[in-house]
CSV table of C-alpha atoms in Angstrom, one decimal:
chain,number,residue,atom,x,y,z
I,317,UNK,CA,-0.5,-12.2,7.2
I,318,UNK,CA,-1.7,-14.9,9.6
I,319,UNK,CA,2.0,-16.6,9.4
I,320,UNK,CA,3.6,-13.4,9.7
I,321,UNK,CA,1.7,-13.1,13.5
I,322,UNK,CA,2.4,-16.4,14.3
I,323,UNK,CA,6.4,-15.5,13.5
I,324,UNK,CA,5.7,-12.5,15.9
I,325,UNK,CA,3.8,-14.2,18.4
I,326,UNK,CA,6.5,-16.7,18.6
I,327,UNK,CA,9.7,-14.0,18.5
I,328,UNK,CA,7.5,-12.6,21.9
I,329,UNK,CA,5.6,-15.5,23.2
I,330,UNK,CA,2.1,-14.0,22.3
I,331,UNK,CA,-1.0,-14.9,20.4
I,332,UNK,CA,-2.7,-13.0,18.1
I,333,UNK,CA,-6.6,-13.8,17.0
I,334,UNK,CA,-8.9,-12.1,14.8
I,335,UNK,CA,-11.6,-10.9,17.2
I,336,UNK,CA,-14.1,-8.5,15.1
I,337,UNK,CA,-13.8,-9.7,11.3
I,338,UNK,CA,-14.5,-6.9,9.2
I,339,UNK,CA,-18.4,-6.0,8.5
I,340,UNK,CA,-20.5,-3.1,7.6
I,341,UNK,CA,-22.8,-4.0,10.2
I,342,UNK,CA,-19.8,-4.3,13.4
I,343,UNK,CA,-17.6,-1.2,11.8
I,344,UNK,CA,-21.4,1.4,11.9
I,345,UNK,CA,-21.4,0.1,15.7
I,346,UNK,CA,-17.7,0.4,17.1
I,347,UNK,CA,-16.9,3.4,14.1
I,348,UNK,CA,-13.5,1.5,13.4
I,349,UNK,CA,-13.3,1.4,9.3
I,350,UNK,CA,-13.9,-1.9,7.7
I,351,UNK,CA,-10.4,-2.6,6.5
I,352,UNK,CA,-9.1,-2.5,10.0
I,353,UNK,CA,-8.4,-5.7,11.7
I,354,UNK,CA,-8.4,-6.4,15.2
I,355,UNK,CA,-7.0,-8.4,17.1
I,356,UNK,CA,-6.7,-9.5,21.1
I,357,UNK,CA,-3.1,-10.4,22.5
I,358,UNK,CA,-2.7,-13.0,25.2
I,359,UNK,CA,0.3,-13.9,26.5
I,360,UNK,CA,1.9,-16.9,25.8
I,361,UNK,CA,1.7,-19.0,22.6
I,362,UNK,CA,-1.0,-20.9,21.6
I,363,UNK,CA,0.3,-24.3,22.0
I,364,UNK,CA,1.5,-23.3,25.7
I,365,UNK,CA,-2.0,-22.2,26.3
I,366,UNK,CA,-3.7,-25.8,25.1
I,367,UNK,CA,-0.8,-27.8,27.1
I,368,UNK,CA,-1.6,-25.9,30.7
I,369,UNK,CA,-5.5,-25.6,30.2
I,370,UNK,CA,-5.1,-22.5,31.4
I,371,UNK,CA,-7.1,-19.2,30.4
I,372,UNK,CA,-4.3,-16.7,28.7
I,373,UNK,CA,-3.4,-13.9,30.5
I,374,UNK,CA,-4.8,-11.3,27.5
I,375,UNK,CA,-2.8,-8.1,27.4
I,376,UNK,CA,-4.8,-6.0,25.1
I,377,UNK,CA,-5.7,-5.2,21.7
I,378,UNK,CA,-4.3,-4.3,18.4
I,379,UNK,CA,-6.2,-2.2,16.0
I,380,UNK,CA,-4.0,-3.0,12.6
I,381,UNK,CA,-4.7,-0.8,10.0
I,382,UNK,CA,-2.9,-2.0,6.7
I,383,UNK,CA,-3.7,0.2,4.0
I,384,UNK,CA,-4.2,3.6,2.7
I,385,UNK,CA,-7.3,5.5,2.1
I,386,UNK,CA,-8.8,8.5,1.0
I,387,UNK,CA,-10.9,10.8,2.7
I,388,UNK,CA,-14.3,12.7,1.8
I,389,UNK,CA,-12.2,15.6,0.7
I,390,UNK,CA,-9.5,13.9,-1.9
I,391,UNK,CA,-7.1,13.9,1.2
I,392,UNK,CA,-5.0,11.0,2.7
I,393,UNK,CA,-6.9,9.8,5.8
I,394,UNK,CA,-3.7,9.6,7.9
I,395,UNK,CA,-0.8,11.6,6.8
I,396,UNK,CA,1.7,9.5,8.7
I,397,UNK,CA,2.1,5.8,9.4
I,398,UNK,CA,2.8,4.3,12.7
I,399,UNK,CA,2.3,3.0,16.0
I,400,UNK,CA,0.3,4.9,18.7
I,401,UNK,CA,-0.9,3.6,22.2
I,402,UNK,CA,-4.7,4.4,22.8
I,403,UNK,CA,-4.8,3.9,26.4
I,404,UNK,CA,-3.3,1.4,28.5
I,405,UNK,CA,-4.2,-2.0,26.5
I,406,UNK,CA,-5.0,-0.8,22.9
I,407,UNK,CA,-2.1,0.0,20.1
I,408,UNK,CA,-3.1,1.3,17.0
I,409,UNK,CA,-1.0,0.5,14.0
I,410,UNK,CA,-1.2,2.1,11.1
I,411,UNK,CA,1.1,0.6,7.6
I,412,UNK,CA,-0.1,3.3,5.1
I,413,UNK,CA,0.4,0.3,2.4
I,414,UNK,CA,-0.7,0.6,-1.5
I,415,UNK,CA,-3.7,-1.2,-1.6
I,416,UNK,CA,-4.3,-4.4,-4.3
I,417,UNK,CA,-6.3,-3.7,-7.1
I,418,UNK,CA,-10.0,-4.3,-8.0
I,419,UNK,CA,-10.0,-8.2,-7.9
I,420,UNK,CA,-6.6,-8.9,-6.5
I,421,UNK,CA,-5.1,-9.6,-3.7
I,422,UNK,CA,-2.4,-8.0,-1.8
I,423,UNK,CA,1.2,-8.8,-2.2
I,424,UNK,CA,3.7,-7.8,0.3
I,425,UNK,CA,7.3,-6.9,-0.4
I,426,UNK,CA,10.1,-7.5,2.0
I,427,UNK,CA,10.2,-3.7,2.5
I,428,UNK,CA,6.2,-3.8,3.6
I,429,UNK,CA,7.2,-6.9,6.1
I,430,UNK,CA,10.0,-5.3,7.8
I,431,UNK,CA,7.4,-2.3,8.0
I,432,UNK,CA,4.7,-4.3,9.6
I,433,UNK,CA,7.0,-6.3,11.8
I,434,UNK,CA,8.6,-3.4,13.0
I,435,UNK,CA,5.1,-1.3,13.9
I,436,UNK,CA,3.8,-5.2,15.6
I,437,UNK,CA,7.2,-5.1,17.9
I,438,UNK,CA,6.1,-1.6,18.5
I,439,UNK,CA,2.4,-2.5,19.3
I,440,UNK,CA,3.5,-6.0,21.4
I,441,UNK,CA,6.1,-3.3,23.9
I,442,UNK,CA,2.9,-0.7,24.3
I,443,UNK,CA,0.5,-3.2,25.4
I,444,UNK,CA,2.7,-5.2,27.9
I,445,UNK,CA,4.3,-1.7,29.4
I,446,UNK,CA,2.2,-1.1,32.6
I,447,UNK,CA,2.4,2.9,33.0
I,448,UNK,CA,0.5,5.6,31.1
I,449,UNK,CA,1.1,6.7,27.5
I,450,UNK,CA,3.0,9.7,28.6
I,451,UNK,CA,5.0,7.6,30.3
I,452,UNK,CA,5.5,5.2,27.5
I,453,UNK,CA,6.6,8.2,25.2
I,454,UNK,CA,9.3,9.5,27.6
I,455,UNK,CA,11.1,6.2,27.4
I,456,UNK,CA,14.2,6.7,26.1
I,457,UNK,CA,14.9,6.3,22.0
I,458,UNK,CA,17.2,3.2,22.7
I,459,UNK,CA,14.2,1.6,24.6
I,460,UNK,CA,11.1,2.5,22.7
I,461,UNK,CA,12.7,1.2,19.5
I,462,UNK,CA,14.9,-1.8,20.1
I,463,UNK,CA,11.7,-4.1,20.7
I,464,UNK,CA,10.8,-3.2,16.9
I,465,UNK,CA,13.9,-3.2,15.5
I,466,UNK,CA,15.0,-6.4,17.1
I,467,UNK,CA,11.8,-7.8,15.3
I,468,UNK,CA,11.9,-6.4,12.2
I,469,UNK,CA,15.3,-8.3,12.0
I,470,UNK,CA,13.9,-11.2,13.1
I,471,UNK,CA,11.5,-11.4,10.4
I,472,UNK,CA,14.1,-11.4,7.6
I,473,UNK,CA,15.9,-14.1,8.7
I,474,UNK,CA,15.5,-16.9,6.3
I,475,UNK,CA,14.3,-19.8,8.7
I,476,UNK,CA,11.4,-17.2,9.4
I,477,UNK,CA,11.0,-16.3,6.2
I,478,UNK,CA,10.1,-19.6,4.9
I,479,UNK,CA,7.3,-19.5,7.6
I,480,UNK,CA,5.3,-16.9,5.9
I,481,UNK,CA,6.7,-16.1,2.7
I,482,UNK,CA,4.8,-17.9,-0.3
I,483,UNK,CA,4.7,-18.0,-4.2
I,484,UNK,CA,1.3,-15.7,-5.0
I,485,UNK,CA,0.3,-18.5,-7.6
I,486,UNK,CA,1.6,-22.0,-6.1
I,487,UNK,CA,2.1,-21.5,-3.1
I,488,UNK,CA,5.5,-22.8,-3.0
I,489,UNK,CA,8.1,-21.5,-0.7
I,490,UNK,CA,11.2,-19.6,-1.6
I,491,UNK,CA,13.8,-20.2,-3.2
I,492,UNK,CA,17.3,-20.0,-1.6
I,493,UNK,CA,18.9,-17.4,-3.6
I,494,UNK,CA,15.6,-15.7,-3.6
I,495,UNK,CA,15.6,-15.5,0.3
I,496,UNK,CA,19.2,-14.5,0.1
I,497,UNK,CA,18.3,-11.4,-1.4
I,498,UNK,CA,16.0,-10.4,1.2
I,499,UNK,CA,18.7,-10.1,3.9
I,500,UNK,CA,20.5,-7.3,5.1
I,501,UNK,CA,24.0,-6.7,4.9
I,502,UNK,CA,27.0,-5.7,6.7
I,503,UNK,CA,26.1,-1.8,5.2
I,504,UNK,CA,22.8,-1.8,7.0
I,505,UNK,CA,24.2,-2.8,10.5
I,506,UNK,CA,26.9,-0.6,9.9
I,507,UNK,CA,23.9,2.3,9.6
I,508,UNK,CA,22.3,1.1,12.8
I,509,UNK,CA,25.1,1.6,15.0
I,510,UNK,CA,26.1,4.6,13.5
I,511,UNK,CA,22.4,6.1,14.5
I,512,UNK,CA,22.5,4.9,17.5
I,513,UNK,CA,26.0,5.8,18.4
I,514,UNK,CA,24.2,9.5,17.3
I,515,UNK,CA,21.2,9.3,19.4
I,516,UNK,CA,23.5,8.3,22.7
I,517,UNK,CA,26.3,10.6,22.2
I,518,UNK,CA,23.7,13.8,22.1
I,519,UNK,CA,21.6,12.7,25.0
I,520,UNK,CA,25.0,11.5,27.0
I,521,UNK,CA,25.8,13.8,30.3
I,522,UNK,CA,29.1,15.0,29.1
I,523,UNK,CA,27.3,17.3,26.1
I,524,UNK,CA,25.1,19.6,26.8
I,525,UNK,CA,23.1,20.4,23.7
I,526,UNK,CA,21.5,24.0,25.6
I,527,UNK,CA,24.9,25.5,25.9
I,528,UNK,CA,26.2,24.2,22.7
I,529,UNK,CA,25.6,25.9,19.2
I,530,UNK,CA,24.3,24.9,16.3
I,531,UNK,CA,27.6,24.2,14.9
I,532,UNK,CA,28.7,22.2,18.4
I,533,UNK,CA,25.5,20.0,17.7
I,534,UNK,CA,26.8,19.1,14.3
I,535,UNK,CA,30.0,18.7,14.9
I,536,UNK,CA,29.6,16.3,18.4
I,537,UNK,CA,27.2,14.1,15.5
I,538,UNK,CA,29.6,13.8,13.0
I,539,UNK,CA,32.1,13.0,15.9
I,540,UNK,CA,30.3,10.1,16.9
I,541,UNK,CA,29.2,9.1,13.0
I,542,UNK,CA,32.8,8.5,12.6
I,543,UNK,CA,33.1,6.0,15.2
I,544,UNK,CA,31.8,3.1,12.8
I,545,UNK,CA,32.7,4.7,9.9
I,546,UNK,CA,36.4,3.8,7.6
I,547,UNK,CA,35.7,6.6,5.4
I,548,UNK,CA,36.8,10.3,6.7
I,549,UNK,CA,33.5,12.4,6.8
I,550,UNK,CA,33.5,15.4,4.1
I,551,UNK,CA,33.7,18.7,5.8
I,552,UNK,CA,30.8,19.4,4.9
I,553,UNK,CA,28.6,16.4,5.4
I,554,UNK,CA,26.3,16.4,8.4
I,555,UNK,CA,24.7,13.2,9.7
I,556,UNK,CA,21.2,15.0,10.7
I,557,UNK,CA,19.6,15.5,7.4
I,558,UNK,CA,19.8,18.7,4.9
I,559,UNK,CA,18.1,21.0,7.2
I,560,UNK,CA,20.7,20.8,10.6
């Protein structure tokens, strides 16, 4: 995980260090489960920090919470995973991850690294954005998720990859073929712009979902699906999910 951060920290020019490691003693104190990690972001990277002299301009903290747990009830703690802004300067991250088991230690898959990555780029946007929460959440979709997504993509790219990615045993790095598999393909991209093509079109001025029906709504999605699609659309498929 500490590669991983530097790969982030280096995609935004920040620096992420371990500032409470996890104790019985500190977590009784602050309330913050032991598994949590935290970490203070400056800005900057660290060797730009040790080449000015300077003291880094810290932007806040990041409270990541990697795995999933159980509560006193038999319950998941936290239903959801995610990002969530505190207050101005503290992000929350929560992975929900599969914990290793009793004596092991945790591998990640490149599904649970495009995850992460994605929640960090999520994390790095709330903590440099200067208004309030609210604010933050009435950013537009486009905005709130193209930090993310632009890092989640950054992450998989094969010179990055060989950053962090190890054998568990040896310690060796990846294969070629092996990284090859990791990336994503013309399919996925193709998926991204057809989502976002969605998410514009319906927000755009020239529809206007109050006056529309149910039926208009689905139709004006499909519409704009097709734009990056070759394939005609069934009549009846709907872009929205089962339940639209």
């Amino acid at each position: 995980r500490p590669r991983l951060l530097e790969v982030v920290g280096k995609a935004y020019s920040v620096t992420f260090r371990e500032v409470d490691p996890p104790s019985w003693a500190s977590r009784l104190l602050n309330g913050w489960h032991k598994s949590v990690q935290v970490f203070e972001v400056t800005d900057g990277p660290p060797s730009a920090v040790r080449a000015l002299g300077q003291r880094p301009k810290k932007l806040g903290y990041v409270y990541l919470d990697l795995y999933r747990r159980i509560s006193w009830l038999g319950r998941p703690a936290l239903e959801l995973a995610g990002a969530a802004r505190l207050c101005p300067g503290h992000a929350y991250l929560c992975c929900n991850l599969v914990n290793a088991g009793v004596g092991q230690g945790k591998l990640l898959s490149p599904e649970e690294v495009v995850g992460i990555t994605h929640e960090l780029g999520h994390a790095v946007h709330m903590l440099c954005h200067t208004g309030s929460p609210s604010e933050f959440d009435d950013l537009p979709l486009d905005v709130l998720e193209l930090p993310s997504t632009l890092l989640e993509t950054i992450a998989v790219q094969p010179e990055n990859m060989t950053q962090y990615a190890r054998h568990w045993s040896s310690e060796s790095l990846p294969d070629k073929e092996l990284l090859r598999s990791c990336q994503r393909d013309s399919h996925f991209f193709v998926r991204v712009l057809q989502n976002a093509s969605i998410s514009l079109g319906l927000h755009a001025e020239d529809f206007d979902p109050f006056s529309s029906t149910a039926s208009d709504v689905r139709a004006k999605a499909v519409a704009l699906w097709q734009r990056y699609s070759t394939v005609e659309a069934d009549p009846i498929f709907t872009p929205l999910g089962g339940d639209a």
